[in-house]
XYZ file of C-alpha atoms in Angstrom:
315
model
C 51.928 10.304 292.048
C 48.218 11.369 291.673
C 49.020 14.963 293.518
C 52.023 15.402 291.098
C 50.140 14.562 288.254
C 47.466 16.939 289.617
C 50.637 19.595 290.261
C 51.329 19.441 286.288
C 47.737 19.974 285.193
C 47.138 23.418 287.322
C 50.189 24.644 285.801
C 49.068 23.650 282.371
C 45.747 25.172 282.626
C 47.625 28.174 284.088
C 49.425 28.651 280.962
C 46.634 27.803 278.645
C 44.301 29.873 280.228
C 45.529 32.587 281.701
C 49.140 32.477 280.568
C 51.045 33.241 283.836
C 53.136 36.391 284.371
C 56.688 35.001 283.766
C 58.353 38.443 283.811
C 56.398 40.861 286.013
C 58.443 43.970 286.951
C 61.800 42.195 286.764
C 60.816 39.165 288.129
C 61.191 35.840 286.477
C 59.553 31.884 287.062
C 63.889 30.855 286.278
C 66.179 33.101 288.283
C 67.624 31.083 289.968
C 67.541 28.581 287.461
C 71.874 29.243 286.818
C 72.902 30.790 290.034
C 70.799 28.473 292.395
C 68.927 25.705 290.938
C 68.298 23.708 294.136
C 66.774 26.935 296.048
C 62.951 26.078 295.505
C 63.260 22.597 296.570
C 65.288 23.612 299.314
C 62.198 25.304 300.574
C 59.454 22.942 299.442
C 61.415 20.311 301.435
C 62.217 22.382 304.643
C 58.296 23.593 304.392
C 56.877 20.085 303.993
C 58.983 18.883 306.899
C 58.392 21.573 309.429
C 54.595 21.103 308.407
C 54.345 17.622 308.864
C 55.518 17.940 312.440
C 53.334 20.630 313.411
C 50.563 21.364 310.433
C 49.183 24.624 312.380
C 52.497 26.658 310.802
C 51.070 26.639 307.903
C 48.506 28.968 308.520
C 51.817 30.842 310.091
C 53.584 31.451 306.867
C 50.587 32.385 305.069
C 50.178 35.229 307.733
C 53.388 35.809 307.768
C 53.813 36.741 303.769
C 50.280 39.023 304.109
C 52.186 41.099 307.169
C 55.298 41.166 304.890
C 53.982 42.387 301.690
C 51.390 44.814 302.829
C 53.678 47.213 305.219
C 57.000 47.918 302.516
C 56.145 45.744 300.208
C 57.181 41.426 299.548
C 60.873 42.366 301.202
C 61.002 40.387 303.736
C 61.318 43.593 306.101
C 58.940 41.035 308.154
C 62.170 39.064 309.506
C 64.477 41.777 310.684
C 65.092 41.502 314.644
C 64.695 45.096 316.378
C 67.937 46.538 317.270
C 68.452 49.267 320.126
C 68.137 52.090 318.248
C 65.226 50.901 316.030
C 61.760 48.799 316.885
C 60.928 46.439 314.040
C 58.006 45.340 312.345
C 58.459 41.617 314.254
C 57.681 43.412 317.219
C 54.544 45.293 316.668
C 51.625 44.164 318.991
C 50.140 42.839 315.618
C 52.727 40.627 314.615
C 53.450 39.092 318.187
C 51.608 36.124 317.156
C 53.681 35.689 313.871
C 55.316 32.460 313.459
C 57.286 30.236 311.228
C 60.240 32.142 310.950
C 62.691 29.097 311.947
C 61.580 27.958 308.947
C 62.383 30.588 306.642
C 65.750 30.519 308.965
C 66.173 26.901 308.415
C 65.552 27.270 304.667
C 68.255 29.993 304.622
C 71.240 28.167 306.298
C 70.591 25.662 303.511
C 70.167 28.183 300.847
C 73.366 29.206 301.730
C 75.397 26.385 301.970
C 74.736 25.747 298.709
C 74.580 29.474 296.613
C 76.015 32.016 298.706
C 74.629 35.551 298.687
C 72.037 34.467 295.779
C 68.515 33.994 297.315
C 66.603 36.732 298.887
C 65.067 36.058 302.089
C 61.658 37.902 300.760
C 61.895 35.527 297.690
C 61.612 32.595 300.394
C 59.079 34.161 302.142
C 57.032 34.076 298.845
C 58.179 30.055 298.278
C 57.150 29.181 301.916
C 53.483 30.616 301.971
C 52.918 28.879 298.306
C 54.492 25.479 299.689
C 52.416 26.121 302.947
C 48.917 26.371 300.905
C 49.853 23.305 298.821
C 50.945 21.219 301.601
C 47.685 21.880 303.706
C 45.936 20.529 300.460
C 45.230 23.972 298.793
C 45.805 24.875 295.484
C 49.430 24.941 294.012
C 50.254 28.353 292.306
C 53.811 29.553 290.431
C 55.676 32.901 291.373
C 58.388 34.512 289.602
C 61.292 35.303 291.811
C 64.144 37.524 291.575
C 62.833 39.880 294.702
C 65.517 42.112 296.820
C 65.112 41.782 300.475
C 64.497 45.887 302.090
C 66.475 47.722 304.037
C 63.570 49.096 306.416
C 61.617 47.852 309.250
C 59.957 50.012 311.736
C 57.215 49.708 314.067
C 55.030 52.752 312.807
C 54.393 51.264 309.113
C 52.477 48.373 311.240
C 49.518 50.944 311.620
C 49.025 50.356 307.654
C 48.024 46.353 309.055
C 44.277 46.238 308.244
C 42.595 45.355 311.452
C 40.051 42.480 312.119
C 37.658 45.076 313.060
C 37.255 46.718 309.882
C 34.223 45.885 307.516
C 33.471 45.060 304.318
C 33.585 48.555 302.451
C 36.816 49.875 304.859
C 38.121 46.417 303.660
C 38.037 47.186 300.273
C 39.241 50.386 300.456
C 42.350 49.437 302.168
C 42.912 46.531 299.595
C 42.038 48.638 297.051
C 44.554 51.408 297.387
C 46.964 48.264 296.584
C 45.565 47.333 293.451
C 42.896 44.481 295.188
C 39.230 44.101 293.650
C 36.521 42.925 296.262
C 36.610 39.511 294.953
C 40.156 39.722 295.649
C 39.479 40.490 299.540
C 37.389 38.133 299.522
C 39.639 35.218 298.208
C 42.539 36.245 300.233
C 40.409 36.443 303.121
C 39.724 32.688 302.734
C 43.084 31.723 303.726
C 41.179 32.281 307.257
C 40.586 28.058 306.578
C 43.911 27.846 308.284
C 44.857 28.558 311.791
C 43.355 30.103 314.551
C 42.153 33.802 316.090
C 42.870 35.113 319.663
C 39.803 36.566 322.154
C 41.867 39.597 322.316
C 41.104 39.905 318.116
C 36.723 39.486 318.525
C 36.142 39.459 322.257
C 34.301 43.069 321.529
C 31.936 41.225 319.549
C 30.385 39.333 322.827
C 30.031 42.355 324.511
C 26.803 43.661 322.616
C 24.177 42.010 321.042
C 24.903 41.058 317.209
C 22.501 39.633 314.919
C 24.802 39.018 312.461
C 26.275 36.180 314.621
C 24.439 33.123 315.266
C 23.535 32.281 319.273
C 25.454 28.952 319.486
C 28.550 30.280 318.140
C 27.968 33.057 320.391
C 28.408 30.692 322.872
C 30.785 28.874 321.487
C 33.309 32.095 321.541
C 32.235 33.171 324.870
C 33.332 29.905 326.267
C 36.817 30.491 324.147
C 37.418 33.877 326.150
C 36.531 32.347 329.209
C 40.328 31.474 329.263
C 41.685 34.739 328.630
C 42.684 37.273 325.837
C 45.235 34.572 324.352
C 42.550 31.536 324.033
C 42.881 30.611 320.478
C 39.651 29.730 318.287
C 39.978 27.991 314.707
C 38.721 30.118 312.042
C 36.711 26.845 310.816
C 35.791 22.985 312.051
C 38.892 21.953 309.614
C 41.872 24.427 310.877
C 44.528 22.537 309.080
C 42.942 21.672 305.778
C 42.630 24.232 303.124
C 39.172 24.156 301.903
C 35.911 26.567 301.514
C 34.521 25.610 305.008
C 35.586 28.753 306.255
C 32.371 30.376 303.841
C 30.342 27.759 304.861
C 31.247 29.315 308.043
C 30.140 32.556 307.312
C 26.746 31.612 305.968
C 25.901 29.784 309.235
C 26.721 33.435 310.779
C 29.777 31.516 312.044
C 32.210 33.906 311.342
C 35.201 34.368 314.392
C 36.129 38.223 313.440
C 34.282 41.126 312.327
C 36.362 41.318 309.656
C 34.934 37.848 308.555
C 31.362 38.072 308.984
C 31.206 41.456 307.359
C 31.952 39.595 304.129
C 28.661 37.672 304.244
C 26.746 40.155 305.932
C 27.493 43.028 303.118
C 25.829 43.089 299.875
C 29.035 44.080 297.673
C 30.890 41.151 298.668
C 27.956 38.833 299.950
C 27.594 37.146 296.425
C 31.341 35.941 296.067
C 30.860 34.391 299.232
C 28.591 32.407 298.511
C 30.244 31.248 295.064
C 33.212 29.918 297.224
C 30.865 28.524 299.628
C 29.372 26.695 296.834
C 32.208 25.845 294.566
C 35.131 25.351 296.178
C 37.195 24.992 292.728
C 36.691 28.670 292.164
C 37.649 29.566 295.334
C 40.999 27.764 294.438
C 41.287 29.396 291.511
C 40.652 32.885 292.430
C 43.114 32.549 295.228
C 46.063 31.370 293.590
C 45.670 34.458 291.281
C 45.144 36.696 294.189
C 48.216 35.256 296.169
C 50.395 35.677 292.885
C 49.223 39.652 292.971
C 50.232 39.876 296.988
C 53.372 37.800 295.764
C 54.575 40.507 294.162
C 53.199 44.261 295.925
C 55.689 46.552 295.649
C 58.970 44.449 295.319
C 62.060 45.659 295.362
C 64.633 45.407 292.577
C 68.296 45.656 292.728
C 69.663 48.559 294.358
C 66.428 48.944 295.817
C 67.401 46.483 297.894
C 70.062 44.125 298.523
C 69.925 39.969 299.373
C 70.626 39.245 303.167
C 73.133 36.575 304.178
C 71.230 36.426 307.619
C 67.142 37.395 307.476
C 67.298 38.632 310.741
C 70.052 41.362 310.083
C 71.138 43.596 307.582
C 74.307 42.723 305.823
């Protein structure tokens, strides 16, 4: 009851504040509201119940919407299965370590039982990352829907990934030819409170002294890689609970990639770190409202696209 009650003020102060984008770009908060009203609880439900039986997928689906959005755009190009005369996205060495998708193919099947040929696989996609944040005690955030799954996935537009070893100002550049601000790479970056990081992704860092990384933690990673390029290492103490301990991270020079300690270490972005690390609540807030802009990069709209009865394949 209290984190229901808590669900109805955020939106309230959404609209009273901010107002939030009902119609962006063709989009809508009720599309399915006539052709299938039952679709976002379909999700919420399958999310909450894949989650509860193994919280780590829900840093998965976050992931999984950021490698979505940022190749072709939020059109769920992410889920195609490579066929033999075409590589997909799913199989790029930088998505190997993607998962969730039985639950966006779970959420499907029961999509489609109920409103055939209706709900876009990219549109669930969108629901299950939002659900995911929320059910890992994050901050609840709306999203119109009404997005056309693609018709493309190919290996090559992987390259366009940003990589863990870029820093702060390559960072921003990369976000920023997408319509990011810094803050915005900096909030988004914070969904590193979830989940975990391979060797393979900072094991360079060990290699050669860095001051920017604090001796114990040094340590701490070495010992990590000691079992191989697939060890895993939580991005924070609390890997399954969205909070700001991942900045608190940083400031203790505890940051597991490059990527993530250049955010502290740089002057541009050093500040808004620290304003997270501090207040949590605006770390929240600036989230939901950069999620909502990745929600909806470059979606496709009706012939644009089309709405797959399968995710995996094309109709």
């Amino acid at each position: 009851m209290v984190r229901a009650n808590l669900l109805s003020v955020i939106m309230l102060m959404h609209a009273i504040i901010i107002g939030l984008p009902y119609n962006v770009r063709g989009l809508s908060m009720g599309y399915y509201l006539m052709s299938c009203p039952a679709a976002e609880q379909i999700v919420t439900n399958t999310v909450n119940n894949a989650l509860q039986a193994d919280p780590t997928l829900a840093a998965g689906l976050i992931r999984m919407l950021f490698h979505d959005c940022f190749i072709e755009g939020c059109d769920a190009s992410i889920l195609l299965d490579s066929t033999k005369d075409n590589t997909a996205e799913k199989d790029s060495p930088a998505n190997l370590s993607l998962r969730g998708y039985e639950i966006i193919d779970d959420a499907k099947k029961k999509i489609e039982a109920r409103c055939r040929g209706v709900v876009s696989c990219a549109d669930i996609i969108a629901m299950a990352a939002r659900d995911a944040v929320f059910s890992a005690n994050g901050p609840y955030y709306q999203i119109p829907k009404g997005r056309f799954d693609g018709k493309r996935s190919k290996i090559e537009d992987t390259r366009n990934l940003p990589s863990p070893f870029l820093n702060a100002s390559q960072l921003i550049q990369t976000f920023g030819q997408r319509g990011f601000t810094p803050q915005d790479v900096v909030a988004l970056s914070g969904a590193h409170t979830l989940g975990v990081a391979r060797c393979s992704s900072f094991k360079a860092r060990l290699t050669t002294p860095d001051s920017s990384m604090d001796s114990s933690f040094v340590n701490t990673l070495t010992k990590t890689c000691s079992a191989g390029d697939n060890a895993e290492q939580p991005f924070d103490a609390t890997r399954n609970n969205f909070d700001n301990a991942y900045f608190n991270a940083l400031q203790r020079k505890s940051g597991v990639l490059f990527s993530d300690q250049t955010l502290f270490n740089t002057p541009a972005t050093r500040n808004i770190v620290n304003g997270y690390a501090f207040n949590q609540a605006k770390f929240f807030f600036d989230f939901q409202m950069a999620m909502q802009k990745m929600s909806n990069l470059d979606v496709k709209l009706g012939s644009q696209g089309e709405v797959r009865k399968n995710c995996r394949i094309l109709n």
